[in-house]
GROMACS .gro file of C-alpha atoms in nm:
model
  438
    1UNK     CA    1   0.000   0.000   0.000
    2UNK     CA    2   0.287   0.241   0.074
    3UNK     CA    3   0.604   0.238  -0.135
    4UNK     CA    4   0.897   0.474  -0.085
    5UNK     CA    5   1.201   0.469  -0.314
    6UNK     CA    6   1.510   0.687  -0.268
    7UNK     CA    7   1.306   0.961  -0.101
    8UNK     CA    8   1.493   1.277   0.001
    9UNK     CA    9   1.401   1.622   0.126
   10UNK     CA   10   1.648   1.909   0.153
   11UNK     CA   11   1.627   2.244   0.330
   12UNK     CA   12   1.904   2.449   0.177
   13UNK     CA   13   2.218   2.236   0.199
   14UNK     CA   14   2.085   2.016   0.483
   15UNK     CA   15   1.897   1.689   0.431
   16UNK     CA   16   1.594   1.632   0.653
   17UNK     CA   17   1.563   1.282   0.504
   18UNK     CA   18   1.803   1.120   0.260
   19UNK     CA   19   1.755   0.822   0.029
   20UNK     CA   20   1.475   0.646   0.222
   21UNK     CA   21   1.332   0.323   0.078
   22UNK     CA   22   1.070   0.095   0.237
   23UNK     CA   23   0.741  -0.080   0.159
   24UNK     CA   24   0.426  -0.144   0.366
   25UNK     CA   25   0.182  -0.421   0.273
   26UNK     CA   26  -0.195  -0.402   0.307
   27UNK     CA   27  -0.307  -0.459   0.666
   28UNK     CA   28   0.041  -0.402   0.809
   29UNK     CA   29   0.096  -0.188   1.121
   30UNK     CA   30   0.445  -0.036   1.127
   31UNK     CA   31   0.604   0.173   1.400
   32UNK     CA   32   0.802   0.471   1.274
   33UNK     CA   33   1.066   0.553   1.535
   34UNK     CA   34   1.357   0.789   1.578
   35UNK     CA   35   1.485   1.069   1.800
   36UNK     CA   36   1.368   1.427   1.752
   37UNK     CA   37   1.488   1.564   1.420
   38UNK     CA   38   1.538   1.220   1.263
   39UNK     CA   39   1.290   1.293   0.980
   40UNK     CA   40   0.974   1.107   1.088
   41UNK     CA   41   0.734   1.400   1.054
   42UNK     CA   42   0.892   1.510   0.725
   43UNK     CA   43   0.838   1.164   0.576
   44UNK     CA   44   0.478   1.151   0.694
   45UNK     CA   45   0.404   1.495   0.552
   46UNK     CA   46   0.538   1.386   0.214
   47UNK     CA   47   0.324   1.070   0.218
   48UNK     CA   48   0.016   1.275   0.310
   49UNK     CA   49   0.072   1.515   0.019
   50UNK     CA   50   0.135   1.803   0.254
   51UNK     CA   51   0.502   1.851   0.160
   52UNK     CA   52   0.678   1.785  -0.173
   53UNK     CA   53   0.991   1.573  -0.182
   54UNK     CA   54   1.317   1.703  -0.324
   55UNK     CA   55   1.382   1.372  -0.502
   56UNK     CA   56   1.263   1.013  -0.505
   57UNK     CA   57   0.924   0.846  -0.537
   58UNK     CA   58   0.642   0.803  -0.284
   59UNK     CA   59   0.333   0.597  -0.372
   60UNK     CA   60   0.017   0.519  -0.174
   61UNK     CA   61  -0.212   0.251  -0.314
   62UNK     CA   62  -0.023   0.260  -0.643
   63UNK     CA   63  -0.081   0.636  -0.682
   64UNK     CA   64   0.206   0.880  -0.707
   65UNK     CA   65   0.185   1.125  -0.417
   66UNK     CA   66   0.328   1.414  -0.620
   67UNK     CA   67   0.144   1.369  -0.952
   68UNK     CA   68  -0.185   1.232  -0.814
   69UNK     CA   69  -0.202   1.420  -0.487
   70UNK     CA   70  -0.581   1.470  -0.473
   71UNK     CA   71  -0.650   1.102  -0.543
   72UNK     CA   72  -0.401   1.001  -0.274
   73UNK     CA   73  -0.562   1.227  -0.016
   74UNK     CA   74  -0.897   1.051  -0.068
   75UNK     CA   75  -0.743   0.718   0.032
   76UNK     CA   76  -0.556   0.823   0.347
   77UNK     CA   77  -0.640   0.947   0.693
   78UNK     CA   78  -0.372   1.176   0.832
   79UNK     CA   79  -0.333   1.280   1.195
   80UNK     CA   80  -0.052   1.538   1.229
   81UNK     CA   81   0.139   1.591   1.551
   82UNK     CA   82  -0.038   1.926   1.611
   83UNK     CA   83  -0.402   1.870   1.521
   84UNK     CA   84  -0.539   2.163   1.312
   85UNK     CA   85  -0.891   2.217   1.443
   86UNK     CA   86  -1.122   2.518   1.428
   87UNK     CA   87  -1.159   2.601   1.796
   88UNK     CA   88  -1.483   2.799   1.751
   89UNK     CA   89  -1.668   2.505   1.590
   90UNK     CA   90  -1.867   2.240   1.768
   91UNK     CA   91  -1.732   1.887   1.741
   92UNK     CA   92  -2.021   1.782   1.517
   93UNK     CA   93  -1.972   2.088   1.295
   94UNK     CA   94  -1.600   2.018   1.267
   95UNK     CA   95  -1.656   1.661   1.152
   96UNK     CA   96  -1.936   1.765   0.917
   97UNK     CA   97  -1.707   2.023   0.756
   98UNK     CA   98  -1.427   1.768   0.716
   99UNK     CA   99  -1.673   1.519   0.568
  100UNK     CA  100  -1.780   1.771   0.304
  101UNK     CA  101  -1.414   1.833   0.218
  102UNK     CA  102  -1.376   1.458   0.159
  103UNK     CA  103  -1.682   1.458  -0.069
  104UNK     CA  104  -1.911   1.262   0.164
  105UNK     CA  105  -2.284   1.299   0.108
  106UNK     CA  106  -2.515   1.424   0.381
  107UNK     CA  107  -2.642   1.072   0.446
  108UNK     CA  108  -2.287   0.938   0.475
  109UNK     CA  109  -2.190   1.215   0.714
  110UNK     CA  110  -2.493   1.155   0.935
  111UNK     CA  111  -2.412   0.784   0.951
  112UNK     CA  112  -2.037   0.808   1.005
  113UNK     CA  113  -2.000   1.099   1.249
  114UNK     CA  114  -2.171   0.928   1.547
  115UNK     CA  115  -1.985   0.605   1.466
  116UNK     CA  116  -1.634   0.753   1.465
  117UNK     CA  117  -1.705   0.962   1.776
  118UNK     CA  118  -1.812   0.644   1.953
  119UNK     CA  119  -1.497   0.462   1.841
  120UNK     CA  120  -1.265   0.732   1.975
  121UNK     CA  121  -1.462   0.770   2.299
  122UNK     CA  122  -1.605   1.124   2.278
  123UNK     CA  123  -1.964   1.056   2.172
  124UNK     CA  124  -2.082   1.263   2.470
  125UNK     CA  125  -1.895   1.572   2.339
  126UNK     CA  126  -2.078   1.604   2.007
  127UNK     CA  127  -2.215   1.953   2.079
  128UNK     CA  128  -1.912   2.082   2.273
  129UNK     CA  129  -1.708   2.373   2.142
  130UNK     CA  130  -1.368   2.246   2.025
  131UNK     CA  131  -1.186   2.527   2.207
  132UNK     CA  132  -1.333   2.417   2.542
  133UNK     CA  133  -1.201   2.060   2.514
  134UNK     CA  134  -0.889   1.935   2.686
  135UNK     CA  135  -0.580   1.853   2.484
  136UNK     CA  136  -0.649   1.481   2.499
  137UNK     CA  137  -1.008   1.531   2.384
  138UNK     CA  138  -0.891   1.749   2.093
  139UNK     CA  139  -0.644   1.476   2.002
  140UNK     CA  140  -0.931   1.228   1.984
  141UNK     CA  141  -1.131   1.469   1.768
  142UNK     CA  142  -0.834   1.474   1.531
  143UNK     CA  143  -0.829   1.094   1.529
  144UNK     CA  144  -1.202   1.096   1.449
  145UNK     CA  145  -1.134   1.333   1.157
  146UNK     CA  146  -0.870   1.090   1.026
  147UNK     CA  147  -1.113   0.795   1.050
  148UNK     CA  148  -1.415   0.978   0.907
  149UNK     CA  149  -1.357   0.908   0.532
  150UNK     CA  150  -1.299   0.535   0.609
  151UNK     CA  151  -0.945   0.545   0.465
  152UNK     CA  152  -0.743   0.248   0.347
  153UNK     CA  153  -0.422   0.397   0.487
  154UNK     CA  154  -0.375   0.569   0.823
  155UNK     CA  155  -0.074   0.794   0.886
  156UNK     CA  156  -0.068   0.881   1.254
  157UNK     CA  157   0.196   1.115   1.398
  158UNK     CA  158   0.194   1.086   1.779
  159UNK     CA  159  -0.173   0.975   1.806
  160UNK     CA  160  -0.161   0.934   2.186
  161UNK     CA  161   0.001   1.271   2.259
  162UNK     CA  162  -0.179   1.436   2.551
  163UNK     CA  163  -0.385   1.129   2.644
  164UNK     CA  164  -0.398   0.983   2.992
  165UNK     CA  165  -0.303   0.616   3.050
  166UNK     CA  166  -0.662   0.489   3.023
  167UNK     CA  167  -0.719   0.678   2.698
  168UNK     CA  168  -0.393   0.539   2.561
  169UNK     CA  169  -0.515   0.187   2.629
  170UNK     CA  170  -0.837   0.265   2.440
  171UNK     CA  171  -0.644   0.402   2.141
  172UNK     CA  172  -0.416   0.098   2.151
  173UNK     CA  173  -0.720  -0.131   2.129
  174UNK     CA  174  -0.860   0.081   1.846
  175UNK     CA  175  -0.536   0.055   1.650
  176UNK     CA  176  -0.535  -0.322   1.699
  177UNK     CA  177  -0.888  -0.334   1.551
  178UNK     CA  178  -0.788  -0.114   1.258
  179UNK     CA  179  -0.486  -0.331   1.179
  180UNK     CA  180  -0.703  -0.602   1.024
  181UNK     CA  181  -0.865  -0.354   0.785
  182UNK     CA  182  -0.609  -0.085   0.706
  183UNK     CA  183  -0.242  -0.013   0.662
  184UNK     CA  184  -0.114   0.195   0.954
  185UNK     CA  185   0.208   0.394   0.978
  186UNK     CA  186   0.242   0.500   1.341
  187UNK     CA  187   0.493   0.739   1.495
  188UNK     CA  188   0.529   0.759   1.872
  189UNK     CA  189   0.784   0.834   2.143
  190UNK     CA  190   0.610   0.590   2.378
  191UNK     CA  191   0.796   0.276   2.277
  192UNK     CA  192   0.588   0.046   2.496
  193UNK     CA  193   0.284   0.132   2.282
  194UNK     CA  194   0.473   0.065   1.960
  195UNK     CA  195   0.598  -0.264   2.103
  196UNK     CA  196   0.241  -0.366   2.193
  197UNK     CA  197   0.079  -0.266   1.861
  198UNK     CA  198   0.341  -0.282   1.585
  199UNK     CA  199   0.498  -0.615   1.479
  200UNK     CA  200   0.740  -0.424   1.254
  201UNK     CA  201   0.942  -0.110   1.321
  202UNK     CA  202   1.143   0.132   1.109
  203UNK     CA  203   1.403   0.333   1.300
  204UNK     CA  204   1.538   0.656   1.153
  205UNK     CA  205   1.864   0.820   1.254
  206UNK     CA  206   1.980   1.152   1.110
  207UNK     CA  207   1.742   1.129   0.815
  208UNK     CA  208   1.839   0.774   0.715
  209UNK     CA  209   1.699   0.429   0.792
  210UNK     CA  210   1.906   0.272   1.068
  211UNK     CA  211   1.695  -0.044   1.109
  212UNK     CA  212   1.391  -0.199   0.941
  213UNK     CA  213   1.234  -0.534   1.022
  214UNK     CA  214   1.017  -0.732   1.256
  215UNK     CA  215   1.064  -0.630   1.614
  216UNK     CA  216   1.171  -0.971   1.747
  217UNK     CA  217   1.421  -1.019   1.465
  218UNK     CA  218   1.577  -0.678   1.523
  219UNK     CA  219   1.599  -0.734   1.898
  220UNK     CA  220   1.770  -1.069   1.847
  221UNK     CA  221   2.001  -0.947   1.568
  222UNK     CA  222   2.094  -0.603   1.701
  223UNK     CA  223   1.994  -0.591   2.064
  224UNK     CA  224   2.168  -0.909   2.179
  225UNK     CA  225   2.043  -1.257   2.262
  226UNK     CA  226   1.810  -1.347   2.544
  227UNK     CA  227   1.956  -1.480   2.867
  228UNK     CA  228   1.863  -1.625   3.203
  229UNK     CA  229   1.970  -1.435   3.511
  230UNK     CA  230   2.088  -1.702   3.754
  231UNK     CA  231   2.162  -1.587   4.109
  232UNK     CA  232   2.263  -1.854   4.361
  233UNK     CA  233   2.509  -1.948   4.635
  234UNK     CA  234   2.749  -2.190   4.465
  235UNK     CA  235   3.022  -2.210   4.728
  236UNK     CA  236   3.385  -2.117   4.687
  237UNK     CA  237   3.464  -2.298   4.362
  238UNK     CA  238   3.303  -2.055   4.116
  239UNK     CA  239   3.499  -2.191   3.819
  240UNK     CA  240   3.353  -2.538   3.876
  241UNK     CA  241   3.004  -2.386   3.893
  242UNK     CA  242   3.058  -2.208   3.559
  243UNK     CA  243   3.171  -2.535   3.398
  244UNK     CA  244   2.862  -2.710   3.533
  245UNK     CA  245   2.631  -2.442   3.392
  246UNK     CA  246   2.803  -2.460   3.052
  247UNK     CA  247   2.736  -2.833   3.043
  248UNK     CA  248   2.360  -2.772   3.027
  249UNK     CA  249   2.228  -2.838   2.678
  250UNK     CA  250   2.147  -2.521   2.484
  251UNK     CA  251   2.381  -2.289   2.675
  252UNK     CA  252   2.590  -2.073   2.440
  253UNK     CA  253   2.770  -1.851   2.689
  254UNK     CA  254   2.797  -1.797   3.064
  255UNK     CA  255   2.893  -1.453   3.196
  256UNK     CA  256   3.002  -1.424   3.559
  257UNK     CA  257   2.873  -1.090   3.695
  258UNK     CA  258   3.043  -1.130   4.033
  259UNK     CA  259   2.895  -1.157   4.379
  260UNK     CA  260   2.591  -0.990   4.526
  261UNK     CA  261   2.629  -1.048   4.897
  262UNK     CA  262   2.696  -1.419   4.938
  263UNK     CA  263   2.532  -1.508   4.605
  264UNK     CA  264   2.698  -1.530   4.265
  265UNK     CA  265   2.524  -1.374   3.964
  266UNK     CA  266   2.548  -1.537   3.619
  267UNK     CA  267   2.401  -1.447   3.282
  268UNK     CA  268   2.329  -1.767   3.091
  269UNK     CA  269   2.285  -1.684   2.721
  270UNK     CA  270   2.069  -1.915   2.514
  271UNK     CA  271   1.804  -1.907   2.244
  272UNK     CA  272   1.569  -2.105   2.470
  273UNK     CA  273   1.432  -2.055   2.817
  274UNK     CA  274   1.654  -2.280   3.032
  275UNK     CA  275   1.516  -2.193   3.374
  276UNK     CA  276   1.386  -2.545   3.438
  277UNK     CA  277   1.717  -2.706   3.338
  278UNK     CA  278   1.916  -2.463   3.552
  279UNK     CA  279   1.679  -2.523   3.844
  280UNK     CA  280   1.735  -2.898   3.814
  281UNK     CA  281   2.113  -2.840   3.806
  282UNK     CA  282   2.094  -2.623   4.118
  283UNK     CA  283   1.895  -2.891   4.300
  284UNK     CA  284   2.147  -3.158   4.203
  285UNK     CA  285   2.438  -2.939   4.319
  286UNK     CA  286   2.256  -2.825   4.637
  287UNK     CA  287   2.292  -2.460   4.538
  288UNK     CA  288   2.075  -2.209   4.721
  289UNK     CA  289   1.893  -2.029   4.437
  290UNK     CA  290   1.782  -1.673   4.490
  291UNK     CA  291   1.667  -1.579   4.136
  292UNK     CA  292   1.601  -1.745   3.801
  293UNK     CA  293   1.456  -1.496   3.552
  294UNK     CA  294   1.423  -1.492   3.174
  295UNK     CA  295   1.526  -1.164   3.013
  296UNK     CA  296   1.514  -1.038   2.654
  297UNK     CA  297   1.636  -0.702   2.524
  298UNK     CA  298   1.347  -0.458   2.500
  299UNK     CA  299   1.257  -0.223   2.218
  300UNK     CA  300   1.376   0.066   2.435
  301UNK     CA  301   1.722  -0.090   2.460
  302UNK     CA  302   1.729  -0.154   2.086
  303UNK     CA  303   1.618   0.203   2.014
  304UNK     CA  304   1.885   0.345   2.243
  305UNK     CA  305   2.153   0.130   2.083
  306UNK     CA  306   2.061   0.221   1.724
  307UNK     CA  307   1.929   0.576   1.742
  308UNK     CA  308   2.135   0.726   2.022
  309UNK     CA  309   2.471   0.553   1.978
  310UNK     CA  310   2.706   0.807   1.817
  311UNK     CA  311   3.007   0.580   1.772
  312UNK     CA  312   3.135   0.595   1.419
  313UNK     CA  313   2.904   0.883   1.332
  314UNK     CA  314   3.060   1.092   1.054
  315UNK     CA  315   2.878   1.398   1.177
  316UNK     CA  316   3.035   1.374   1.521
  317UNK     CA  317   3.378   1.462   1.385
  318UNK     CA  318   3.245   1.776   1.222
  319UNK     CA  319   3.130   1.931   1.547
  320UNK     CA  320   3.279   2.277   1.600
  321UNK     CA  321   3.567   2.301   1.840
  322UNK     CA  322   3.507   2.461   2.176
  323UNK     CA  323   3.588   2.831   2.170
  324UNK     CA  324   3.888   2.956   2.359
  325UNK     CA  325   3.839   3.119   2.694
  326UNK     CA  326   3.735   3.477   2.649
  327UNK     CA  327   3.981   3.740   2.762
  328UNK     CA  328   3.882   4.067   2.930
  329UNK     CA  329   3.936   4.243   2.595
  330UNK     CA  330   3.722   4.143   2.300
  331UNK     CA  331   3.921   3.975   2.024
  332UNK     CA  332   3.743   4.188   1.764
  333UNK     CA  333   3.908   4.508   1.893
  334UNK     CA  334   4.250   4.560   1.732
  335UNK     CA  335   4.548   4.603   1.957
  336UNK     CA  336   4.687   4.952   2.008
  337UNK     CA  337   5.002   5.073   1.845
  338UNK     CA  338   5.326   5.000   2.033
  339UNK     CA  339   5.445   5.252   2.280
  340UNK     CA  340   5.607   5.551   2.115
  341UNK     CA  341   5.449   5.480   1.773
  342UNK     CA  342   5.213   5.741   1.628
  343UNK     CA  343   4.849   5.651   1.651
  344UNK     CA  344   4.690   5.589   1.313
  345UNK     CA  345   4.369   5.771   1.233
  346UNK     CA  346   4.219   5.452   1.097
  347UNK     CA  347   4.307   5.247   1.404
  348UNK     CA  348   4.036   5.253   1.669
  349UNK     CA  349   4.128   5.304   2.030
  350UNK     CA  350   4.113   4.987   2.238
  351UNK     CA  351   3.911   5.005   2.559
  352UNK     CA  352   3.977   4.733   2.810
  353UNK     CA  353   3.671   4.614   2.999
  354UNK     CA  354   3.780   4.412   3.302
  355UNK     CA  355   3.570   4.116   3.404
  356UNK     CA  356   3.365   4.123   3.722
  357UNK     CA  357   3.587   4.064   4.023
  358UNK     CA  358   3.910   4.135   3.836
  359UNK     CA  359   4.132   4.435   3.920
  360UNK     CA  360   4.063   4.738   3.712
  361UNK     CA  361   4.330   4.783   3.446
  362UNK     CA  362   4.445   5.127   3.324
  363UNK     CA  363   4.251   5.238   3.020
  364UNK     CA  364   4.356   5.449   2.724
  365UNK     CA  365   4.144   5.762   2.675
  366UNK     CA  366   4.067   5.901   2.328
  367UNK     CA  367   4.167   6.253   2.233
  368UNK     CA  368   3.923   6.506   2.377
  369UNK     CA  369   3.782   6.258   2.624
  370UNK     CA  370   3.605   6.433   2.911
  371UNK     CA  371   3.420   6.243   3.186
  372UNK     CA  372   3.057   6.327   3.240
  373UNK     CA  373   2.992   6.499   3.575
  374UNK     CA  374   2.625   6.572   3.653
  375UNK     CA  375   2.726   6.820   3.928
  376UNK     CA  376   2.965   7.023   3.714
  377UNK     CA  377   2.877   7.391   3.654
  378UNK     CA  378   2.823   7.492   3.291
  379UNK     CA  379   3.119   7.628   3.096
  380UNK     CA  380   3.158   8.012   3.080
  381UNK     CA  381   3.069   8.023   2.710
  382UNK     CA  382   2.728   7.865   2.779
  383UNK     CA  383   2.450   8.110   2.882
  384UNK     CA  384   2.359   8.070   3.246
  385UNK     CA  385   1.991   8.129   3.171
  386UNK     CA  386   1.756   7.975   2.917
  387UNK     CA  387   1.458   8.165   2.777
  388UNK     CA  388   1.150   7.957   2.704
  389UNK     CA  389   0.972   8.123   2.412
  390UNK     CA  390   0.595   8.094   2.455
  391UNK     CA  391   0.485   8.326   2.174
  392UNK     CA  392   0.369   8.129   1.868
  393UNK     CA  393   0.372   8.448   1.656
  394UNK     CA  394   0.732   8.536   1.729
  395UNK     CA  395   0.936   8.533   1.410
  396UNK     CA  396   1.240   8.410   1.599
  397UNK     CA  397   1.450   8.728   1.556
  398UNK     CA  398   1.785   8.722   1.730
  399UNK     CA  399   1.797   8.890   2.067
  400UNK     CA  400   2.015   8.910   2.372
  401UNK     CA  401   1.938   8.610   2.589
  402UNK     CA  402   2.069   8.792   2.898
  403UNK     CA  403   1.779   9.045   2.889
  404UNK     CA  404   1.439   8.948   3.027
  405UNK     CA  405   1.146   8.914   2.790
  406UNK     CA  406   0.777   8.993   2.830
  407UNK     CA  407   0.571   8.726   2.999
  408UNK     CA  408   0.364   8.680   2.687
  409UNK     CA  409   0.676   8.643   2.479
  410UNK     CA  410   0.878   8.425   2.705
  411UNK     CA  411   0.974   8.321   3.055
  412UNK     CA  412   1.328   8.292   3.172
  413UNK     CA  413   1.444   8.023   3.408
  414UNK     CA  414   1.774   7.946   3.567
  415UNK     CA  415   1.937   7.640   3.414
  416UNK     CA  416   1.814   7.328   3.583
  417UNK     CA  417   1.518   7.505   3.755
  418UNK     CA  418   1.153   7.586   3.686
  419UNK     CA  419   1.055   7.899   3.488
  420UNK     CA  420   1.062   8.215   3.704
  421UNK     CA  421   0.812   8.505   3.703
  422UNK     CA  422   1.055   8.754   3.861
  423UNK     CA  423   1.149   8.900   3.523
  424UNK     CA  424   0.788   8.964   3.413
  425UNK     CA  425   0.746   9.325   3.286
  426UNK     CA  426   0.549   9.585   3.473
  427UNK     CA  427   0.223   9.719   3.322
  428UNK     CA  428   0.390  10.044   3.209
  429UNK     CA  429   0.669   9.859   3.035
  430UNK     CA  430   0.674   9.970   2.671
  431UNK     CA  431   0.741   9.615   2.568
  432UNK     CA  432   0.404   9.512   2.713
  433UNK     CA  433   0.241   9.635   2.391
  434UNK     CA  434   0.365   9.319   2.228
  435UNK     CA  435   0.095   9.129   2.417
  436UNK     CA  436  -0.171   9.265   2.181
  437UNK     CA  437  -0.326   9.015   1.945
  438UNK     CA  438  -0.249   9.077   1.579
   0.00000   0.00000   0.00000
């Protein structure tokens, strides 16, 4: 149902995904795993017709996603990581609108909407406003939207995001039901869910496929073989105990993990569960057994080994080197000329800014440098008084600022103080005639 061949997507010079190839059969449920930034969402967006690929081929149901995008969208149900819902709509209105977009008739919409709401567990929220729902409820509305057109292929990006544990169990059961009818590509960071639902997993790492196959095969091939943890008191001759354990049929390797209190701990590696045989050996040797447990590598351990192991990674060598320790003077400021040399006009003056807690170093001052002193008296060449001109009809003719002006024409104030009325003219002042309106 889904075929991907040499699929790549570039952003500038960086590949989000590079040369991906895989195939999903009808009725197959596949887990799509990888750390953040591995390319899972990019691949799903390309398959859903939301994002074009830079190169390669993606097909859904035999239809080319790029050339037959509209036909592909009719056959898939897509649940993005962030569900795009109209928050002002009611749940029923939202599903009705989506059904019309998919070309469903009114009769089909009336029949399917209650059914999908019942399947996702929000049938009692039909008339609720989407914006008033919790995040988990909105996630289930998005899942209902994906199921509404009865698609043959489901592409689900983090379908259980925001759900509580009980809701996750319900979605897990729903996905198990859908597996018999549809092809499902499921992305999730909750590996226990993927392990419970998906027989096959595809693990991405840095935009490339790091592992693809059935979960049990990958665990056995890449995660290490299963083993029996055998903890018992075997006496002082540990070497003889190891030889006795190796003599059991089916044992491939025995690893001595040392002592835990008075008991010795062994890992007995085998393809079969040998707990009964080891128990019989312990009874024959009169060993006091404390633990016999069967252990297999989990999907979490496999994921950590494949996706997070950076050994041999070509990108690791290209990491930028750590910057040198910063000095009190910025490296972008050129050094001053040597002592006795003339200062160049094009060479900026270097100012040393000592770090907090370090002794203050002497600083070079530029020519004409004068520290700012808020309590310093004004220079003699600066007028000691400022005249505030309040006359909008004054033509701005030059006048002596040391002489007082009429109150209508201006108020004088000492520098740094409020305007003063002491210099206001008397009524018989000839200059008072200037108060007349034009």
